[in-house]
Coordinates of C-alpha atoms in Angstrom, one line a residue:
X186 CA -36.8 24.5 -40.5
X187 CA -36.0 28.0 -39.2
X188 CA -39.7 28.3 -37.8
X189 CA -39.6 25.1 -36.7
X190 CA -36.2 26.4 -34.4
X191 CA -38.0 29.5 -33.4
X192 CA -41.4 27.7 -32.6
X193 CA -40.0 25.5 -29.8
X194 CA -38.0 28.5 -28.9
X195 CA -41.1 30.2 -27.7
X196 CA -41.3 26.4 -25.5
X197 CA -37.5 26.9 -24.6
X198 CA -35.1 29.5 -24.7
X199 CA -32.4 27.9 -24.2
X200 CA -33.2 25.7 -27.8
X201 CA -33.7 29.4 -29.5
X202 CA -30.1 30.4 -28.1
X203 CA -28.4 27.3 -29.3
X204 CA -30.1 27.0 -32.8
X205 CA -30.1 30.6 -33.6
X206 CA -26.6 30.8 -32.9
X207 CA -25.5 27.4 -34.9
X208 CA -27.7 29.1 -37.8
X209 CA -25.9 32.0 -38.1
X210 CA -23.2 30.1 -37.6
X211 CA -23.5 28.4 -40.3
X212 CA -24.7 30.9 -42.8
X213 CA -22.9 33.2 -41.6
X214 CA -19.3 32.0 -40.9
X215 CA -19.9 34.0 -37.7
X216 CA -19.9 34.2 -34.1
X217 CA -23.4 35.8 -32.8
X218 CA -23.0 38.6 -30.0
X219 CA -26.7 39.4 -29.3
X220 CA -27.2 42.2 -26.3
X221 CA -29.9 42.1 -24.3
X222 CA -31.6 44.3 -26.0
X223 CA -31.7 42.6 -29.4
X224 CA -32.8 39.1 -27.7
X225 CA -35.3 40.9 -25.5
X226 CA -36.6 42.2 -29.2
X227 CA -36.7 39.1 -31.0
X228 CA -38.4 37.3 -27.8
X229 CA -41.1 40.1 -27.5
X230 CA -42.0 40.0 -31.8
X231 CA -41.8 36.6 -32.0
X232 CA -45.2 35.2 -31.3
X233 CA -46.9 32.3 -32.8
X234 CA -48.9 34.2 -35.0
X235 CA -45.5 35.2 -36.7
X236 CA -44.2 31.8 -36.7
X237 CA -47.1 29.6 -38.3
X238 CA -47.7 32.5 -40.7
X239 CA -46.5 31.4 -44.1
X240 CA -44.9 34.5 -44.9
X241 CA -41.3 33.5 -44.3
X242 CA -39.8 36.8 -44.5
X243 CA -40.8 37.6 -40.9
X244 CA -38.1 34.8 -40.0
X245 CA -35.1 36.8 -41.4
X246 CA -37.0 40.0 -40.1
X247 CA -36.3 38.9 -36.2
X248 CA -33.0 37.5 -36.8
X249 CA -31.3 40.5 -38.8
X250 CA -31.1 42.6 -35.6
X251 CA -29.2 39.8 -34.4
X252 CA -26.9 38.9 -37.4
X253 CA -25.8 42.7 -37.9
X254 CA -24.4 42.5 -34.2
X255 CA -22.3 39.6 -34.4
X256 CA -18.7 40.6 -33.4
X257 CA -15.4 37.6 -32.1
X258 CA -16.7 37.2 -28.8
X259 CA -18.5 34.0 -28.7
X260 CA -17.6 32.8 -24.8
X261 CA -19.0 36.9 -24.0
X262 CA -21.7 36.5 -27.0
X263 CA -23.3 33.0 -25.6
X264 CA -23.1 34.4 -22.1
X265 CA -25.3 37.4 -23.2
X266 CA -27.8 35.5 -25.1
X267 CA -28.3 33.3 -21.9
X268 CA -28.6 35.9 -19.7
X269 CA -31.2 37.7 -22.0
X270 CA -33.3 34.7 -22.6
X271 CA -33.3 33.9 -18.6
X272 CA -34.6 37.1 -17.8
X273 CA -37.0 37.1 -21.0
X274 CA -38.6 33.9 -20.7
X275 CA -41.6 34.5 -18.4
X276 CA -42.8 37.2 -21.0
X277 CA -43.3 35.0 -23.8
X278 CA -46.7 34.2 -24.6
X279 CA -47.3 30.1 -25.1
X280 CA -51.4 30.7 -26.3
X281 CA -53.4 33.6 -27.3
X282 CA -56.6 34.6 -28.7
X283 CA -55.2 34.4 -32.3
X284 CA -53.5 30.6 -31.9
X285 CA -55.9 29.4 -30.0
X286 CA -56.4 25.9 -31.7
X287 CA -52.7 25.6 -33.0
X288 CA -51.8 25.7 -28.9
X289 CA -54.9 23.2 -27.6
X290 CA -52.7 20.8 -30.9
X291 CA -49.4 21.5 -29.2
X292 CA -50.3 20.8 -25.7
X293 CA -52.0 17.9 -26.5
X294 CA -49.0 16.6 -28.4
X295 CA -46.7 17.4 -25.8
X296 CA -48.9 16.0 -23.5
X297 CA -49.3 12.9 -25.0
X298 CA -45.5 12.7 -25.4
X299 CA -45.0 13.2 -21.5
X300 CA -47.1 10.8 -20.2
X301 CA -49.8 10.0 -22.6
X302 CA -52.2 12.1 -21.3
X303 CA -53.9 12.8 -24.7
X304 CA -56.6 16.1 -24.9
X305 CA -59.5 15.0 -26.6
X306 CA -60.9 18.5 -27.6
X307 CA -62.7 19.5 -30.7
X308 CA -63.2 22.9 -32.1
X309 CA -67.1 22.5 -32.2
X310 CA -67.5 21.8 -28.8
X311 CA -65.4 25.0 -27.8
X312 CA -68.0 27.5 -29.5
X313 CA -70.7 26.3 -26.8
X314 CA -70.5 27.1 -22.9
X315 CA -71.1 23.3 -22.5
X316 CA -68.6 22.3 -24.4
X317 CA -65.8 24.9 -22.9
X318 CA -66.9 23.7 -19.4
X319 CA -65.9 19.8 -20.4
X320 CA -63.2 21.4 -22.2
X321 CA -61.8 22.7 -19.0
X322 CA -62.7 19.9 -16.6
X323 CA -60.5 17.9 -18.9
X324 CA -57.2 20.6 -18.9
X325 CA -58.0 21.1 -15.1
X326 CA -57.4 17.2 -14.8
X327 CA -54.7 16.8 -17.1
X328 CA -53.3 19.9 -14.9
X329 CA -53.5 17.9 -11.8
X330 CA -52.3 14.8 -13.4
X331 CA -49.3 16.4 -14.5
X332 CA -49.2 18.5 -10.6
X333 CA -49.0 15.4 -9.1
X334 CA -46.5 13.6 -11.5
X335 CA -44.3 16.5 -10.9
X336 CA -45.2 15.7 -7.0
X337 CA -44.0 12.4 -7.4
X338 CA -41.1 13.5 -9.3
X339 CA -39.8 15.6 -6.7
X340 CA -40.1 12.9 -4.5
X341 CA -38.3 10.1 -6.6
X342 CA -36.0 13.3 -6.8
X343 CA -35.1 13.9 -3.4
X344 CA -35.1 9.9 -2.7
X345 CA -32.3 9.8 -5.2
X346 CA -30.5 12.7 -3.9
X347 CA -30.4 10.9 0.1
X348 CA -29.6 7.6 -1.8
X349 CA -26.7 9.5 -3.5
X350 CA -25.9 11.2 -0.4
X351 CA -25.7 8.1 1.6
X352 CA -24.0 5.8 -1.6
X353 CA -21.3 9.0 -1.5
X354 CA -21.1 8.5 2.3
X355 CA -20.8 5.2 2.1
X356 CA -18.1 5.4 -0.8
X357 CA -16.0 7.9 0.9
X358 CA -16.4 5.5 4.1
X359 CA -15.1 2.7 1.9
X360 CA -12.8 4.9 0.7
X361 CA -11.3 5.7 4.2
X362 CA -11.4 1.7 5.0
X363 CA -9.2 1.0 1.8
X364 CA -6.9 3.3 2.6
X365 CA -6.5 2.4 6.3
X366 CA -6.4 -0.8 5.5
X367 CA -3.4 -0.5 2.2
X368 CA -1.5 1.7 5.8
X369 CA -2.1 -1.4 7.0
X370 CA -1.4 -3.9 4.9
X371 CA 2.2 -1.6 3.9
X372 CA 2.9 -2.2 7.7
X373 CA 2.3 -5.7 7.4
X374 CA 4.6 -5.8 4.6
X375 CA 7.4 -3.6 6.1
X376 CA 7.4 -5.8 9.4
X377 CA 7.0 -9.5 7.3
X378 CA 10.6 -7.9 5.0
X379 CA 11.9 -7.2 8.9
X380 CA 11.2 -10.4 10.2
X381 CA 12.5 -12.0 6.6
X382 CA 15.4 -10.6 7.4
X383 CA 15.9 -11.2 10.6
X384 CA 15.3 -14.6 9.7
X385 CA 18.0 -14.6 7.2
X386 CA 20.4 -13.0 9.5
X387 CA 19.9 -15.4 12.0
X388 CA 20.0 -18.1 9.8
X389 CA 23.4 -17.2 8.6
X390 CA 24.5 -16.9 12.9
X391 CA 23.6 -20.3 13.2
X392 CA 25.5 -21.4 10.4
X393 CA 28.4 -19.8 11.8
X394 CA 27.9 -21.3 14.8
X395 CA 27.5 -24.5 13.7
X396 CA 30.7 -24.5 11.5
X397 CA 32.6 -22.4 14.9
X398 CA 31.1 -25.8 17.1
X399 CA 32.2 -28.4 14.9
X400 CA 35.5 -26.4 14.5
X401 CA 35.6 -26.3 18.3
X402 CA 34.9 -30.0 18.8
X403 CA 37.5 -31.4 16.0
X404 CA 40.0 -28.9 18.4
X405 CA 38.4 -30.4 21.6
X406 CA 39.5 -34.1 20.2
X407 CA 42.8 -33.2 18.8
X408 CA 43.8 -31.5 21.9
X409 CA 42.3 -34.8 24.1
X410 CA 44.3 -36.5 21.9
X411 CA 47.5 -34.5 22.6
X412 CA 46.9 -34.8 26.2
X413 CA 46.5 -38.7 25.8
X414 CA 49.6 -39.0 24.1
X415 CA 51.4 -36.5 26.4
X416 CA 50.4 -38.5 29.6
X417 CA 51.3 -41.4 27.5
X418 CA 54.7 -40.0 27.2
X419 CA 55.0 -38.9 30.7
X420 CA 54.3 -42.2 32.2
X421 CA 56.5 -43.8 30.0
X422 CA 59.2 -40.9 30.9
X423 CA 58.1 -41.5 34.6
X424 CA 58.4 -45.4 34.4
X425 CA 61.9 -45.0 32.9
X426 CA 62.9 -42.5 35.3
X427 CA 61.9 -44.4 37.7
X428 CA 64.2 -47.6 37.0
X429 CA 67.0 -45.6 36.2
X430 CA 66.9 -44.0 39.2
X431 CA 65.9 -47.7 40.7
X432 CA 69.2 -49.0 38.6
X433 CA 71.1 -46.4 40.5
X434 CA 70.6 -47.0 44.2
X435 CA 71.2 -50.4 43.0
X436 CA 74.7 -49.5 42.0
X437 CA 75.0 -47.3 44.8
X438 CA 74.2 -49.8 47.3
X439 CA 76.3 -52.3 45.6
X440 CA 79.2 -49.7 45.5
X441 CA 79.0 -48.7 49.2
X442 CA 78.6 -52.2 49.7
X443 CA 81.9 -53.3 48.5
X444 CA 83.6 -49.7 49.4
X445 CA 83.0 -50.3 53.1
X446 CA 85.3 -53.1 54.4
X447 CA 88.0 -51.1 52.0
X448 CA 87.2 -47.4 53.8
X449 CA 89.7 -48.5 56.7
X450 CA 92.8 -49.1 54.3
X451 CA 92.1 -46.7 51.4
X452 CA 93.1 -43.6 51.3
X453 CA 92.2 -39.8 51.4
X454 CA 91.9 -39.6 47.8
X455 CA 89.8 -42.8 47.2
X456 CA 87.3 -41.8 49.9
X457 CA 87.4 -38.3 48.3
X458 CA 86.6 -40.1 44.8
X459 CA 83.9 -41.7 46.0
X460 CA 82.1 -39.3 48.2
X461 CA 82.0 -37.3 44.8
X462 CA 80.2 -40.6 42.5
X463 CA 77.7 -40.6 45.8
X464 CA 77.0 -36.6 45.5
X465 CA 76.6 -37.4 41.6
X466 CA 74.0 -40.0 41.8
X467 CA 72.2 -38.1 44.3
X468 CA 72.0 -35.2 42.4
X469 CA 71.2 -36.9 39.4
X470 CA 68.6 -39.0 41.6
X471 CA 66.9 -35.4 42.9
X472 CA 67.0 -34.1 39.0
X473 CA 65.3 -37.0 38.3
X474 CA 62.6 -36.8 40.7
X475 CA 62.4 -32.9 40.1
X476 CA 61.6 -33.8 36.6
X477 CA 59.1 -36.0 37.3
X478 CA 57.6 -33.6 39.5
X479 CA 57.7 -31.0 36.7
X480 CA 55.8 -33.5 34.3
X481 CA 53.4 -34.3 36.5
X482 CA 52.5 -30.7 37.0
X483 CA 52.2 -30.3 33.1
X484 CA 50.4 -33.3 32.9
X485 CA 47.9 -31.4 35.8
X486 CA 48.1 -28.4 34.0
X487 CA 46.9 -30.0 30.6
X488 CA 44.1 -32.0 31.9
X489 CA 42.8 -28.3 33.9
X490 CA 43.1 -26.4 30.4
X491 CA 41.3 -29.1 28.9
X492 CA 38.3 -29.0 31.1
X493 CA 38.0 -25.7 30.9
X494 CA 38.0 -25.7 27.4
X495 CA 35.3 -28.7 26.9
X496 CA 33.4 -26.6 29.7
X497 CA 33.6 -23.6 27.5
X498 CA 32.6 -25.4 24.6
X499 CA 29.4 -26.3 25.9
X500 CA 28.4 -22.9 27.6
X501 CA 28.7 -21.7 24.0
X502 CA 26.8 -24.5 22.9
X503 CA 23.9 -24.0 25.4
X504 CA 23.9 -20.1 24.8
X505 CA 23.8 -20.6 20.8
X506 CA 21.1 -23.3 21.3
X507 CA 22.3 -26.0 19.9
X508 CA 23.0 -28.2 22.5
X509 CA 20.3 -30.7 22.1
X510 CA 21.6 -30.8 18.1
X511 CA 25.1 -31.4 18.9
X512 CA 24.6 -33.7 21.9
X513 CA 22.5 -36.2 19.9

């Protein structure tokens, strides 16, 4: 297994930083701090001549330069190692004269697993010129295959990075729309509670309105009847007035009447007497008549406060708008 790790190493250093570092890991019980130079050691001895070799001691060879540096660091230690390998990986050597066969049986496996582009090459066709020249027709194809693949690649990868570019416009456009339209939406909301209230409030004037009108017209009729019954009371006042003071030129005609063939013989005193019962029922006869006056005035007064207080009653009613309500 530990060949295996180092073998596709040689294919990716990144897989040799990660699987050299769990293995001393785990054998270990330590954290691997490999310098450049260490790495850059191991890369440059660790050919596939070493690695298919079945002499597994060259294995622990490359790795003990490696182990006997481990320190606590492992953020600085895995930094290192990827650093080393970055800089190390174009002088690694995939193919050379001694694993010439082993690579032709890598590539084509790799191959195959990429895009089944399988190498049909023998090892007796490669020991004549004919043979190498097919031999190399058919990696210079698979070479182009795989050019253009990686040509078509880069295109499906760039036509995913504008249609990211675009979805991420298009999101953060969306994204700018949802949150003009929540401003929006919150304002709707703020002015429908408003208007709610409004509402409410102006429900509750009208209520008090309408209780204040109906209050108002109940006070309207009481006080029409008050001013019925007063001018009731005044006429019959006036009426009885009237025939008392009617009663008393009566008397007073009948009592000069009778007085005047008498004026000749009374006397002083008599005359005096009866001057005084004429002065009386005068005075009483202008009372009378002032008082009638005075309740006629009332009675003018009462029927003026009472149209202006049914006229004020419907101003209010117009201006609260609920005339047509009331009036039907």
């Amino acid at each position: 297994p530990l060949r295996a790790i180092l073998w596709r190493a040689i294919i990716s250093p990144q897989a040799l930083m990660r699987n050299v570092l769990i293995f001393v890991r785990v054998g270990r019980s330590k954290t691997v701090v490999g310098s450049k130079e260490i790495i850059r050691s191991i890369i440059c001895r660790a050919s596939p001549g070493d690695l298919s070799s079945q002499n597994s001691k060259t294995i622990p060879r490359l790795l003990s330069p490696l182990i006997m540096s481990a320190n606590g660091d492992s953020v600085a230690a895995m930094r290192r190692i990827r650093n080393a390998l970055e800089q190390n990986k174009y002088l690694m050597e995939f193919c050379t004269v001694d694993n010439f066969y082993e690579a032709i049986g890598a590539l084509s496996e790799d191959l195959e697993a990429f895009d089944g582009i399988p190498l049909f090459i023998n090892a007796d066709d490669l020991k004549s010129f004919e043979g190498l020249k097919n031999s190399f027709v058919i990696l210079i194809n698979a070479t182009w295959h795989l050019i253009h693949k990686h040509r078509g690649l880069l295109r499906l990868h760039e036509t995913l990075k504008e249609e990211r570019s675009r979805i991420s416009s298009d999101n953060s456009s969306l994204s700018n729309q949802i949150k003009r339209l929540r401003e929006v939406i919150l304002k709707k909301d703020s002015a429908l509670n408003e208007m709610q209230e409004r509402e409410r409030q102006l429900q509750v004037k009208v209520n008090n309105l309408s209780r204040e009108v109906k209050r108002e017209r109940e006070e309207a009729l009481k006080l029409k009847k008050q001013m019925q019954s007063r001018e009731d009371q005044h006429a019959h006042e006036i009426r009885r007035i009237q025939l008392s003071g009617n009663k008393l030129r009566e008397q007073l005609q009948k009592t000069v009447g009778t007085c005047a063939p008498r004026e000749k013989f009374t006397s002083t005193s008599r005359q005096t007497e009866q001057e005084k019962k004429i002065r009386l029922c005068q005075q009483t006869i202008n009372r009378l008549e002032e008082n009638n006056s005075v309740m006629m005035q009332e009675i003018n007064d009462l029927r003026q406060e009472l149209a202006l207080h049914v006229n004020g009653v419907e101003l209010h009613m117009e201006s609260s708008g609920l005339w047509n309500e009331t009036t039907t």
